[in-house]
Structure formats: structure tokens, C-alpha cells
Amino acid sequence: MIKVVGLGPGSVEALTIGTLQILKGDKKIYLRTEKHPTVDYLKSKGIKFETYDNKYEKYNNFDDVYKSIAEDLISKHEKYGDIIYGVPGHPLVAETSVKILIKLCGINNIDIKIMPAVSFIDAVIQSLKLDPIEGLKIIDAFDIENQILDKRVGLLITQVYNVSIATDVKLALLEYYKDDMKIKFVRAAGVEGLESIREINLYELDRQKDIDYLTSIYIPKDLEATKDFHDLLKVINTLRGENGCSWDKEQTHESLKKCLIEESYEVLEAIDAKDEDNIIEELGDVLLQVVFHSQIGKEEGFFNINDVIKGVTNKMINRHPHIFKSKQSKNTKQVLESWENIKTKEKGFSSYTDILKHVPKNLPGLMRAEKVQQKASKVGFDWESVEPAMEKVLEELQEVRDVYKHDNRAKILEEVGDLVFSTVNVARLLDIDPEFAVNYTIDKFINRFQYIEENARSKNLDLLTMSLAEMDELWNESKRG
């Protein structure tokens, strides 16, 4: 049998009677590390042991260290029979070597017994006078990048071994908390003469001089520490609630359609302006629309925000099999082809026409035309070069000329649409975004029109009384400028 004992958080008082009795026996004793306050006491009692501190020098990462320790303990058991393994704190609290050892004992049919012990968490709770029932989340500093932070519970971060790890922890916390958030720096909790607990600002975390293997960090529960996604959900729920805002309560999926489009375009404007603050604000407005629609779906009983998040998460995983499944290297072209193939299967398209019909009708016309043309080109239905596409524009223009004086408005609409569609083809074949191109021209038009107005005003002329020829003369001046 392998008996695993915990040496407590560091004070002699925290050693259990059971652990001392086991350690005073005649079995082989192995400690994960000698760097623990209680070890000097064990020496004073004449307890003989070996340690695995040499493993830390031999391997480059902790995972390999702990794996090597566990494997060596199995070998020691085969050689000596019953042995004892001692670790800091409690064997089942933040002790990876014990987790690995338990698994290996199961594989090798070796009995393992975990003895009761006081953990460093008990000591921290005692020193900080915390009641964990009020909410306490415990995170290993090495795993903080994979954790979800939550201001609604106290957060205890363990194994902040050195300044480098403290820096990593600080940067991860700054993604969620403010830089001047008050936190507790805890070193050697419960160890008389060594314990140090002090309040610091978050940004000062990696500037502490006494960071070592006995260091933990505590961030208290603070509902005002930041605003997160759950706060937004609560705000919308309140606005739509019984005592909420009358306008918000009246909204439906249909009434909000225009808002979603407008907010999306405002994001594009902020991006074009390279205005980071405005990008943040406008992306927030788009997120608000997503949450708003999700709240309506929840009230109607059809879906909620979790369904939305789950759906898009699964979609991204399914459409990136080269990342999440087979780990294949693909270039951008291959990725896009794979995306379209997977999408076709997901949507159950039975024909190429189905693919064209799936392009949203609510897209701006130029954008929809380009997307339809792109998808048709994938099966070879496309011009071989831009020259015949240009000839098609002239052909369509002539057809507009042939009908524009007639009374058949439907025919005029049809021919003008053909002209615009063929122009999009030219832009696409020249690798020009037609939406961007027309907006560029619109901006150019506005600037030149501004030139006309400002120059007319400087000459005490009114646009309403000016002739087209006079305005055209100023227009040409603006082009020369």
C-alpha cells in the first residue's frame, strides 16, 4: 500500500496526530519537496525521509516533474512494499503528483490511502476570516488562462510561485478587473512568524519582494468591480420586465430588424475611421441587439442566449476540423473551400441553385450580387476574363437606352438591374469590392458638391438660383483641385 499524507499549510499545529504517527513508523518515507516549513520539525523529531527536489532540476516543466515522481513511487513500492508519500497541504488539494499517483495505482492494482490533512486553503480561510459558503472559487495560477473569472464570488489563486507567474496572473486578471482593484497578497498563511497578509492594488502584484512557493492571491467578491456579460443580460431582463421601459417591452424581432442593420453599419464606420473608442461603443450596440433578440426568444419560450452561444460555438468547431479534429495545415483558399463544403452539408443543400438562394435577400444589392456571382463562378459559370464582362456592361447599357423612353416601368427596372448586375461583375473580376467602390464615389461626390456650395457662397451665389452650367463649372474646378 502507498499511504499519502499531507504536511499541512506550514505550521506545526496543523499537522494531524494521525500523520505524525504514520511518519514515526518504520516505513520508507518520500516527500515531494523539502521546501516546506513543517519539514524542519520532522527533522527535529528524527524522522528520516528522502525528497524529490532533484526532479525539479532535471525537468523543464512541472507536468514532467510530477509524472516522474509518481512513476518513481510506483517503482519504490515494487521494491520496498508499503511506502509513505508526503506532500505540502492536503494531498487532494492542488497536488498534481497525487492525482497522477492515484491513476497509476489503479492501473497497477496498488492500494492507495489518502490520509486526512489540513490544506493551505483552510489556513487562508482562517487568516482572511472567510466563509466559503458565501462563494469561493479556487484557481491554480498555472491554469488561470483557462478559467472564467467572476466578480460574484471570492477568487483564491494558488501556487503563485515567483514573479514571472505573478506577472502572468496579473495580466490575466487585468482582462477582467480594473488595474487598481484591491486584492489580498497572502504568504505563508497560518504559519506563525512567516505569515504576511496585506492589501495591494492589482497592478502591484508582481512588484512584491517576498513572492515564493507559499504565496497565494485573494480577490474579494465585489459586484461593482467591473461590468460583464451577465450584467448586460440582467439589464435587458430588467428593461423587458414588469417594471421596465415601455419602449423596450414593446419591441419584437421584427421591430428590431432595422436597428441591427443600422448598428452594424455604424461599426463599419467606426472601423473605417480607425476610432478605437467608437469601435468599442458600436460593437457594444451590436452585442446589445444580440442579447435583446435572445431575451425576446427566452420570453417566447423558443431559445435563449445560451442556445445562441452554443450554436455558434459548435458551428465554428465543426467548420474548422483542421484545427479542432485532424490538426491539418491548410492555406486560406483550402480553409474557405472546406468551410463552404461543410456549410453545404449542414444546410442540406440539394442543388447549386439552393446555394445561390441562401444568399440573404436583406443584404445590400451590390453585396448580394457579388456573393451570388462568386458562388456561381465556383461551378465554372463565369467570364474567363474581365474584357467580355466589360462588353456585357455596354450591351446592358444599350438595352437601357432602348427602353428608357417607353412607359413599361417593369422593363426599365429590369434593364437597369441588368446594367448594375453586370457592373458588379466587372468590379468582382477586377478584385474590387463594388460596395466599397460605390461608397468611395459617393464620398467623392459629396466632397465635390461641398466645393461647389462653399465657392458659391464665397461669391454670394445661391445654389437654388444658379444654373446647371455654373454649378458644372465649379464641379470641374473641384476635379482639377
Short mmCIF file of C-alpha atoms in Angstrom, two decimals:
data_model
loop_
_atom_site.label_atom_id
_atom_site.label_comp_id
_atom_site.label_asym_id
_atom_site.label_seq_id
_atom_site.Cartn_x
_atom_site.Cartn_y
_atom_site.Cartn_z
CA MET A 1 0.00 0.00 0.00
CA ILE A 2 1.02 3.60 -0.58
CA LYS A 3 -0.13 5.96 2.14
CA VAL A 4 -0.27 9.62 1.16
CA VAL A 5 -0.10 12.18 3.96
CA GLY A 6 -0.42 15.92 3.97
CA LEU A 7 2.04 18.08 5.89
CA GLY A 8 -0.46 20.90 6.29
CA PRO A 9 -0.04 24.53 5.24
CA GLY A 10 3.18 25.01 7.19
CA SER A 11 2.52 25.37 10.89
CA VAL A 12 3.35 22.51 13.25
CA GLU A 13 -0.08 22.89 14.86
CA ALA A 14 -1.71 21.97 11.56
CA LEU A 15 -0.06 18.54 11.46
CA THR A 16 -2.61 15.88 12.38
CA ILE A 17 -1.87 13.28 15.06
CA GLY A 18 -2.57 10.56 12.52
CA THR A 19 0.02 11.91 10.10
CA LEU A 20 2.68 12.15 12.84
CA GLN A 21 2.04 8.59 13.93
CA ILE A 22 2.42 7.35 10.35
CA LEU A 23 5.61 9.33 9.81
CA LYS A 24 7.12 7.94 13.04
CA GLY A 25 6.63 4.39 11.81
CA ASP A 26 9.24 2.22 10.14
CA LYS A 27 8.15 2.62 6.53
CA LYS A 28 10.07 4.29 3.73
CA ILE A 29 9.11 7.99 3.55
CA TYR A 30 9.32 10.15 0.44
CA LEU A 31 8.50 13.87 0.40
CA ARG A 32 7.73 15.78 -2.76
CA THR A 33 9.85 18.66 -1.52
CA GLU A 34 11.94 19.69 1.45
CA LYS A 35 10.93 23.31 0.88
CA HIS A 36 8.15 23.40 3.42
CA PRO A 37 8.12 24.94 6.92
CA THR A 38 6.98 21.71 8.60
CA VAL A 39 9.98 19.73 7.35
CA ASP A 40 12.37 21.23 9.92
CA TYR A 41 10.04 19.96 12.65
CA LEU A 42 10.10 16.46 11.15
CA LYS A 43 13.90 16.55 11.20
CA SER A 44 13.87 17.62 14.84
CA LYS A 45 11.83 14.53 15.63
CA GLY A 46 14.38 12.29 13.96
CA ILE A 47 12.07 11.32 11.10
CA LYS A 48 14.11 10.07 8.16
CA PHE A 49 12.96 10.73 4.60
CA GLU A 50 14.04 11.22 1.01
CA THR A 51 12.82 14.05 -1.21
CA TYR A 52 12.18 14.59 -4.89
CA ASP A 53 13.67 18.09 -5.07
CA ASN A 54 16.22 16.84 -7.60
CA LYS A 55 13.39 16.23 -10.08
CA TYR A 56 12.79 19.97 -10.35
CA GLU A 57 16.31 20.45 -11.68
CA LYS A 58 16.06 17.55 -14.10
CA TYR A 59 12.88 18.52 -15.97
CA ASN A 60 11.81 21.69 -17.74
CA ASN A 61 8.16 21.74 -16.69
CA PHE A 62 6.10 20.75 -13.67
CA ASP A 63 3.99 18.19 -15.53
CA ASP A 64 7.08 16.10 -16.25
CA VAL A 65 8.28 16.55 -12.66
CA TYR A 66 5.03 15.27 -11.15
CA LYS A 67 4.76 12.41 -13.64
CA SER A 68 8.31 11.33 -12.85
CA ILE A 69 7.64 11.44 -9.10
CA ALA A 70 4.51 9.33 -9.39
CA GLU A 71 6.24 6.75 -11.58
CA ASP A 72 9.18 6.55 -9.18
CA LEU A 73 6.80 5.97 -6.25
CA ILE A 74 5.32 3.00 -8.11
CA SER A 75 8.85 1.64 -8.57
CA LYS A 76 9.65 2.20 -4.91
CA HIS A 77 6.51 0.32 -3.92
CA GLU A 78 7.55 -2.62 -6.11
CA LYS A 79 10.95 -2.64 -4.40
CA TYR A 80 10.07 -1.94 -0.75
CA GLY A 81 6.41 -2.78 -0.38
CA ASP A 82 4.41 -0.34 1.75
CA ILE A 83 5.70 3.24 1.50
CA ILE A 84 4.64 6.73 2.58
CA TYR A 85 4.43 9.80 0.36
CA GLY A 86 4.20 13.24 1.98
CA VAL A 87 3.11 16.45 0.28
CA PRO A 88 2.52 20.03 1.44
CA GLY A 89 -1.02 20.89 2.47
CA HIS A 90 -3.72 18.31 1.72
CA PRO A 91 -2.92 15.50 -0.76
CA LEU A 92 -6.08 16.17 -2.78
CA VAL A 93 -5.83 19.96 -2.94
CA ALA A 94 -3.74 21.37 -5.81
CA GLU A 95 -1.43 18.36 -5.73
CA THR A 96 -0.92 17.07 -9.29
CA SER A 97 1.59 14.40 -8.32
CA VAL A 98 -1.04 12.71 -6.15
CA LYS A 99 -3.62 12.80 -8.97
CA ILE A 100 -1.16 11.03 -11.25
CA LEU A 101 -0.21 8.60 -8.49
CA ILE A 102 -3.85 7.64 -7.87
CA LYS A 103 -4.27 6.88 -11.57
CA LEU A 104 -1.08 4.80 -11.73
CA CYS A 105 -2.08 2.85 -8.62
CA GLY A 106 -5.35 1.96 -10.30
CA ILE A 107 -3.54 0.74 -13.41
CA ASN A 108 -1.06 -1.31 -11.35
CA ASN A 109 -3.63 -2.63 -8.84
CA ILE A 110 -1.82 -0.98 -5.90
CA ASP A 111 -3.80 0.05 -2.83
CA ILE A 112 -3.51 3.76 -2.05
CA LYS A 113 -4.81 5.50 1.07
CA ILE A 114 -5.18 9.26 1.36
CA MET A 115 -4.91 10.43 4.96
CA PRO A 116 -6.91 13.41 6.29
CA ALA A 117 -4.95 16.67 6.45
CA VAL A 118 -5.28 20.43 6.78
CA SER A 119 -4.93 22.22 3.43
CA PHE A 120 -3.46 25.63 2.75
CA ILE A 121 -6.99 26.66 1.78
CA ASP A 122 -8.10 26.05 5.36
CA ALA A 123 -5.26 28.27 6.54
CA VAL A 124 -6.16 31.05 4.08
CA ILE A 125 -9.81 30.89 5.09
CA GLN A 126 -8.76 31.12 8.71
CA SER A 127 -6.36 34.01 8.19
CA LEU A 128 -8.72 36.03 5.98
CA LYS A 129 -11.75 35.09 8.07
CA LEU A 130 -13.70 33.88 5.04
CA ASP A 131 -16.87 31.83 4.92
CA PRO A 132 -16.57 29.79 1.69
CA ILE A 133 -20.32 29.16 1.71
CA GLU A 134 -20.66 32.77 0.50
CA GLY A 135 -18.81 31.85 -2.67
CA LEU A 136 -15.18 30.94 -3.22
CA LYS A 137 -13.52 29.85 -6.44
CA ILE A 138 -10.04 28.34 -6.24
CA ILE A 139 -7.73 28.53 -9.25
CA ASP A 140 -4.26 27.18 -9.86
CA ALA A 141 -2.08 30.04 -11.13
CA PHE A 142 -0.79 27.76 -13.88
CA ASP A 143 -4.33 27.28 -15.20
CA ILE A 144 -5.67 30.82 -14.92
CA GLU A 145 -5.77 31.33 -18.71
CA ASN A 146 -8.38 28.55 -18.94
CA GLN A 147 -10.59 29.86 -16.15
CA ILE A 148 -13.67 32.07 -16.21
CA LEU A 149 -13.38 34.97 -13.79
CA ASP A 150 -16.46 36.03 -11.83
CA LYS A 151 -16.80 39.06 -9.56
CA ARG A 152 -19.77 37.37 -7.83
CA VAL A 153 -17.54 35.05 -5.81
CA GLY A 154 -14.26 35.40 -3.95
CA LEU A 155 -11.31 34.20 -6.01
CA LEU A 156 -8.32 32.41 -4.47
CA ILE A 157 -5.35 31.93 -6.79
CA THR A 158 -2.83 29.41 -5.52
CA GLN A 159 0.77 28.48 -6.35
CA VAL A 160 1.92 31.96 -7.34
CA TYR A 161 5.47 30.67 -7.03
CA ASN A 162 7.53 33.54 -8.45
CA VAL A 163 7.48 36.96 -10.09
CA SER A 164 7.07 35.50 -13.58
CA ILE A 165 3.95 33.58 -12.58
CA ALA A 166 2.68 36.63 -10.69
CA THR A 167 3.00 38.65 -13.90
CA ASP A 168 1.02 36.07 -15.86
CA VAL A 169 -1.66 36.10 -13.17
CA LYS A 170 -1.80 39.89 -13.15
CA LEU A 171 -2.20 40.12 -16.93
CA ALA A 172 -4.98 37.52 -16.88
CA LEU A 173 -6.81 39.36 -14.09
CA LEU A 174 -6.46 42.71 -15.88
CA GLU A 175 -8.53 41.27 -18.72
CA TYR A 176 -11.46 41.33 -16.29
CA TYR A 177 -10.74 43.56 -13.28
CA LYS A 178 -9.61 47.19 -13.05
CA ASP A 179 -5.90 47.76 -12.52
CA ASP A 180 -6.47 49.42 -9.13
CA MET A 181 -8.69 46.62 -7.85
CA LYS A 182 -7.86 45.94 -4.19
CA ILE A 183 -6.61 42.39 -3.66
CA LYS A 184 -5.06 40.43 -0.80
CA PHE A 185 -1.48 39.25 -1.02
CA VAL A 186 -1.20 36.12 1.15
CA ARG A 187 2.09 34.48 2.02
CA ALA A 188 2.58 31.53 4.41
CA ALA A 189 -0.99 31.66 5.69
CA GLY A 190 -1.29 30.16 9.16
CA VAL A 191 2.47 29.90 9.76
CA GLU A 192 3.40 31.94 12.83
CA GLY A 193 6.36 34.21 12.19
CA LEU A 194 6.15 33.81 8.41
CA GLU A 195 2.57 34.78 7.63
CA SER A 196 2.16 38.03 5.71
CA ILE A 197 -1.24 39.28 4.54
CA ARG A 198 -1.61 42.72 3.04
CA GLU A 199 -3.89 44.63 0.71
CA ILE A 200 -2.37 45.83 -2.55
CA ASN A 201 -3.56 47.16 -5.91
CA LEU A 202 -3.80 44.56 -8.64
CA TYR A 203 -1.20 46.33 -10.78
CA GLU A 204 1.32 45.97 -7.90
CA LEU A 205 1.06 42.17 -7.75
CA ASP A 206 4.34 41.28 -9.46
CA ARG A 207 6.22 44.06 -7.63
CA GLN A 208 6.11 42.28 -4.27
CA LYS A 209 9.56 41.31 -2.95
CA ASP A 210 8.54 38.23 -0.96
CA ILE A 211 6.76 36.16 -3.63
CA ASP A 212 7.65 32.48 -3.23
CA TYR A 213 6.15 28.98 -3.17
CA LEU A 214 3.97 29.91 -0.17
CA THR A 215 2.21 32.76 -1.99
CA SER A 216 -1.50 32.96 -2.85
CA ILE A 217 -3.70 35.80 -4.05
CA TYR A 218 -7.25 36.54 -2.93
CA ILE A 219 -9.63 38.77 -4.90
CA PRO A 220 -12.75 39.52 -2.84
CA LYS A 221 -16.29 39.29 -4.12
CA ASP A 222 -17.21 42.74 -5.44
CA LEU A 223 -20.30 43.26 -7.61
CA GLU A 224 -19.04 46.71 -8.60
CA ALA A 225 -15.58 45.51 -9.62
CA THR A 226 -16.47 45.51 -13.32
CA LYS A 227 -19.36 45.07 -15.73
CA ASP A 228 -19.56 41.74 -17.52
CA PHE A 229 -21.83 39.79 -19.85
CA HIS A 230 -24.14 38.70 -17.04
CA ASP A 231 -24.71 42.34 -16.08
CA LEU A 232 -25.86 43.08 -19.63
CA LEU A 233 -28.25 40.12 -19.55
CA LYS A 234 -29.66 41.39 -16.25
CA VAL A 235 -30.12 44.93 -17.59
CA ILE A 236 -32.08 43.74 -20.63
CA ASN A 237 -34.15 41.40 -18.46
CA THR A 238 -34.98 44.37 -16.21
CA LEU A 239 -35.87 46.64 -19.13
CA ARG A 240 -38.20 43.97 -20.51
CA GLY A 241 -39.61 43.13 -17.07
CA GLU A 242 -42.85 44.16 -15.40
CA ASN A 243 -41.46 47.47 -14.16
CA GLY A 244 -39.23 48.02 -17.17
CA CYS A 245 -39.15 50.53 -20.01
CA SER A 246 -42.33 50.79 -22.10
CA TRP A 247 -40.37 51.09 -25.38
CA ASP A 248 -38.15 48.09 -24.65
CA LYS A 249 -41.15 45.97 -23.67
CA GLU A 250 -42.91 46.76 -26.96
CA GLN A 251 -40.07 45.55 -29.18
CA THR A 252 -40.23 42.35 -31.26
CA HIS A 253 -37.84 40.51 -33.55
CA GLU A 254 -39.47 42.32 -36.47
CA SER A 255 -39.32 45.81 -34.97
CA LEU A 256 -35.63 45.45 -34.15
CA LYS A 257 -34.53 44.35 -37.64
CA LYS A 258 -33.69 47.88 -38.74
CA CYS A 259 -31.76 48.55 -35.51
CA LEU A 260 -29.49 45.56 -36.06
CA ILE A 261 -28.65 46.71 -39.59
CA GLU A 262 -28.04 50.31 -38.53
CA GLU A 263 -25.81 49.31 -35.63
CA SER A 264 -23.77 47.02 -37.88
CA TYR A 265 -23.15 49.84 -40.33
CA GLU A 266 -22.11 52.15 -37.51
CA VAL A 267 -19.45 49.57 -36.58
CA LEU A 268 -18.18 49.71 -40.15
CA GLU A 269 -17.97 53.50 -40.00
CA ALA A 270 -16.01 53.33 -36.74
CA ILE A 271 -13.61 50.80 -38.30
CA ASP A 272 -13.13 52.97 -41.38
CA ALA A 273 -12.40 55.94 -39.11
CA LYS A 274 -9.92 53.82 -37.11
CA ASP A 275 -11.62 55.15 -33.97
CA GLU A 276 -10.95 52.51 -31.30
CA ASP A 277 -13.24 54.08 -28.68
CA ASN A 278 -16.08 54.28 -31.17
CA ILE A 279 -15.47 50.70 -32.31
CA ILE A 280 -15.90 49.59 -28.69
CA GLU A 281 -19.13 51.56 -28.36
CA GLU A 282 -20.61 50.40 -31.66
CA LEU A 283 -19.68 46.74 -31.11
CA GLY A 284 -21.46 47.07 -27.77
CA ASP A 285 -24.56 48.28 -29.61
CA VAL A 286 -24.43 45.22 -31.90
CA LEU A 287 -23.99 42.93 -28.88
CA LEU A 288 -26.99 44.66 -27.31
CA GLN A 289 -29.08 43.67 -30.32
CA VAL A 290 -27.99 40.02 -30.00
CA VAL A 291 -28.89 39.99 -26.29
CA PHE A 292 -32.17 41.81 -26.96
CA HIS A 293 -33.29 39.23 -29.53
CA SER A 294 -32.18 36.42 -27.21
CA GLN A 295 -34.25 37.88 -24.36
CA ILE A 296 -37.31 38.00 -26.63
CA GLY A 297 -36.66 34.39 -27.64
CA LYS A 298 -36.42 33.42 -23.97
CA GLU A 299 -39.70 35.13 -23.13
CA GLU A 300 -41.43 33.41 -26.04
CA GLY A 301 -40.01 30.07 -24.92
CA PHE A 302 -38.15 29.24 -28.13
CA PHE A 303 -34.49 29.95 -27.31
CA ASN A 304 -32.17 31.95 -25.06
CA ILE A 305 -28.68 33.40 -25.16
CA ASN A 306 -27.15 30.05 -24.22
CA ASP A 307 -28.67 28.47 -27.33
CA VAL A 308 -27.19 31.26 -29.45
CA ILE A 309 -23.72 30.85 -27.92
CA LYS A 310 -23.84 27.06 -28.11
CA GLY A 311 -24.94 27.17 -31.74
CA VAL A 312 -22.20 29.49 -32.97
CA THR A 313 -19.54 27.71 -30.88
CA ASN A 314 -20.46 24.33 -32.34
CA LYS A 315 -20.56 25.86 -35.82
CA MET A 316 -17.04 27.27 -35.50
CA ILE A 317 -15.70 23.96 -34.22
CA ASN A 318 -17.45 21.94 -36.94
CA ARG A 319 -16.29 24.27 -39.70
CA HIS A 320 -12.67 24.20 -38.58
CA PRO A 321 -11.94 20.43 -38.50
CA HIS A 322 -8.33 21.17 -39.46
CA ILE A 323 -7.94 22.91 -36.10
CA PHE A 324 -10.21 21.01 -33.70
CA LYS A 325 -10.11 17.48 -35.15
CA SER A 326 -7.43 16.40 -37.62
CA LYS A 327 -4.90 19.20 -36.94
CA GLN A 328 -4.10 19.57 -40.64
CA SER A 329 -2.26 22.53 -42.10
CA LYS A 330 -4.40 24.41 -44.63
CA ASN A 331 -3.93 27.65 -46.52
CA THR A 332 -6.66 30.29 -46.72
CA LYS A 333 -8.06 29.01 -50.03
CA GLN A 334 -8.36 25.46 -48.68
CA VAL A 335 -9.97 26.73 -45.48
CA LEU A 336 -12.64 28.64 -47.44
CA GLU A 337 -13.36 25.65 -49.68
CA SER A 338 -13.70 23.39 -46.64
CA TRP A 339 -15.98 25.96 -44.97
CA GLU A 340 -18.32 26.04 -47.97
CA ASN A 341 -18.40 22.25 -48.28
CA ILE A 342 -19.24 21.79 -44.61
CA LYS A 343 -21.85 24.57 -44.78
CA THR A 344 -23.49 22.88 -47.78
CA LYS A 345 -23.80 19.63 -45.82
CA GLU A 346 -25.09 21.40 -42.69
CA LYS A 347 -27.78 23.27 -44.62
CA GLY A 348 -28.81 20.23 -46.61
CA PHE A 349 -28.50 21.96 -49.99
CA SER A 350 -29.52 19.57 -52.76
CA SER A 351 -28.54 21.78 -55.71
CA TYR A 352 -26.30 24.67 -56.67
CA THR A 353 -29.40 26.81 -57.00
CA ASP A 354 -30.11 26.20 -53.31
CA ILE A 355 -26.72 27.70 -52.54
CA LEU A 356 -27.50 30.84 -54.56
CA LYS A 357 -30.91 31.20 -52.93
CA HIS A 358 -29.31 31.00 -49.49
CA VAL A 359 -27.52 34.34 -50.00
CA PRO A 360 -29.63 36.64 -47.76
CA LYS A 361 -32.10 38.87 -49.62
CA ASN A 362 -31.69 41.59 -46.98
CA LEU A 363 -28.07 42.18 -47.96
CA PRO A 364 -27.34 45.45 -49.80
CA GLY A 365 -27.93 44.83 -53.51
CA LEU A 366 -24.32 45.20 -54.65
CA MET A 367 -23.10 42.88 -51.92
CA ARG A 368 -25.76 40.26 -52.68
CA ALA A 369 -24.99 40.43 -56.42
CA GLU A 370 -21.28 39.89 -55.80
CA LYS A 371 -21.90 36.92 -53.49
CA VAL A 372 -24.28 35.25 -55.95
CA GLN A 373 -21.78 35.72 -58.77
CA GLN A 374 -18.94 34.32 -56.64
CA LYS A 375 -20.91 31.20 -55.80
CA ALA A 376 -21.94 30.67 -59.43
CA SER A 377 -18.31 31.05 -60.51
CA LYS A 378 -17.33 28.07 -58.35
CA VAL A 379 -19.04 25.73 -60.83
CA GLY A 380 -17.46 27.50 -63.82
CA PHE A 381 -20.35 29.81 -64.69
CA ASP A 382 -18.25 32.96 -65.11
CA TRP A 383 -16.41 35.11 -67.59
CA GLU A 384 -12.93 33.90 -68.46
CA SER A 385 -11.61 37.47 -68.24
CA VAL A 386 -12.81 40.98 -67.48
CA GLU A 387 -12.96 42.12 -71.15
CA PRO A 388 -16.15 40.26 -72.12
CA ALA A 389 -17.68 41.38 -68.82
CA MET A 390 -17.00 44.98 -69.88
CA GLU A 391 -18.63 44.31 -73.24
CA LYS A 392 -21.64 42.98 -71.33
CA VAL A 393 -21.90 46.32 -69.48
CA LEU A 394 -22.05 48.17 -72.81
CA GLU A 395 -24.65 45.70 -74.07
CA GLU A 396 -26.82 46.21 -70.98
CA LEU A 397 -26.42 49.99 -71.24
CA GLN A 398 -27.69 49.86 -74.82
CA GLU A 399 -30.71 47.84 -73.65
CA VAL A 400 -31.47 50.59 -71.12
CA ARG A 401 -31.27 53.12 -73.94
CA ASP A 402 -33.68 51.05 -75.96
CA VAL A 403 -36.41 51.08 -73.30
CA TYR A 404 -35.97 54.14 -71.08
CA LYS A 405 -38.30 56.35 -73.15
CA HIS A 406 -41.11 53.79 -73.09
CA ASP A 407 -43.88 53.55 -70.50
CA ASN A 408 -43.07 49.97 -69.46
CA ARG A 409 -41.61 50.68 -65.99
CA ALA A 410 -41.14 46.98 -65.26
CA LYS A 411 -38.95 46.58 -68.34
CA ILE A 412 -36.92 49.70 -67.48
CA LEU A 413 -36.41 48.36 -63.95
CA GLU A 414 -35.30 45.02 -65.36
CA GLU A 415 -32.77 46.53 -67.77
CA VAL A 416 -31.33 48.95 -65.19
CA GLY A 417 -30.95 46.00 -62.81
CA ASP A 418 -29.11 44.06 -65.54
CA LEU A 419 -26.78 47.03 -66.03
CA VAL A 420 -25.96 47.27 -62.34
CA PHE A 421 -25.51 43.49 -62.04
CA SER A 422 -23.11 43.41 -65.00
CA THR A 423 -21.15 46.32 -63.50
CA VAL A 424 -20.75 44.31 -60.29
CA ASN A 425 -19.31 41.51 -62.43
CA VAL A 426 -16.61 43.84 -63.76
CA ALA A 427 -15.73 45.01 -60.25
CA ARG A 428 -15.55 41.41 -58.99
CA LEU A 429 -13.29 40.28 -61.83
CA LEU A 430 -11.01 43.25 -61.12
CA ASP A 431 -10.96 42.22 -57.43
CA ILE A 432 -12.69 45.45 -56.46
CA ASP A 433 -15.34 45.47 -53.74
CA PRO A 434 -18.33 47.07 -55.52
CA GLU A 435 -19.82 48.27 -52.24
CA PHE A 436 -16.54 49.95 -51.31
CA ALA A 437 -16.16 51.39 -54.82
CA VAL A 438 -19.60 52.99 -54.92
CA ASN A 439 -19.19 54.39 -51.40
CA TYR A 440 -15.82 55.83 -52.43
CA THR A 441 -17.54 57.55 -55.35
CA ILE A 442 -20.35 58.80 -53.11
CA ASP A 443 -17.81 60.36 -50.74
CA LYS A 444 -16.02 61.91 -53.73
CA PHE A 445 -19.33 63.30 -54.96
CA ILE A 446 -20.12 64.81 -51.57
CA ASN A 447 -16.66 66.45 -51.35
CA ARG A 448 -17.02 67.97 -54.80
CA PHE A 449 -20.54 69.12 -54.05
CA GLN A 450 -19.21 70.76 -50.89
CA TYR A 451 -16.66 72.59 -53.05
CA ILE A 452 -19.48 73.91 -55.26
CA GLU A 453 -21.53 75.09 -52.30
CA GLU A 454 -18.64 76.75 -50.44
CA ASN A 455 -17.36 78.54 -53.55
CA ALA A 456 -20.86 79.64 -54.49
CA ARG A 457 -21.31 81.06 -51.01
CA SER A 458 -18.00 82.93 -51.24
CA LYS A 459 -19.33 84.60 -54.41
CA ASN A 460 -22.68 85.39 -52.74
CA LEU A 461 -24.45 82.91 -55.00
CA ASP A 462 -27.33 80.64 -54.01
CA LEU A 463 -27.37 77.08 -55.34
CA LEU A 464 -31.13 77.33 -55.84
CA THR A 465 -30.74 80.21 -58.32
CA MET A 466 -27.56 79.02 -60.04
CA SER A 467 -27.73 77.39 -63.45
CA LEU A 468 -26.52 73.85 -64.01
CA ALA A 469 -23.74 75.24 -66.23
CA GLU A 470 -22.50 77.48 -63.41
CA MET A 471 -22.51 74.59 -60.95
CA ASP A 472 -20.84 72.34 -63.53
CA GLU A 473 -18.04 74.88 -63.94
CA LEU A 474 -17.33 74.75 -60.19
CA TRP A 475 -17.59 70.93 -60.31
CA ASN A 476 -14.84 70.79 -62.92
CA GLU A 477 -12.76 73.16 -60.78
CA SER A 478 -13.07 70.76 -57.86
CA LYS A 479 -11.85 67.90 -60.06
CA ARG A 480 -8.77 69.87 -61.06
CA GLY A 481 -8.06 70.63 -57.38
#
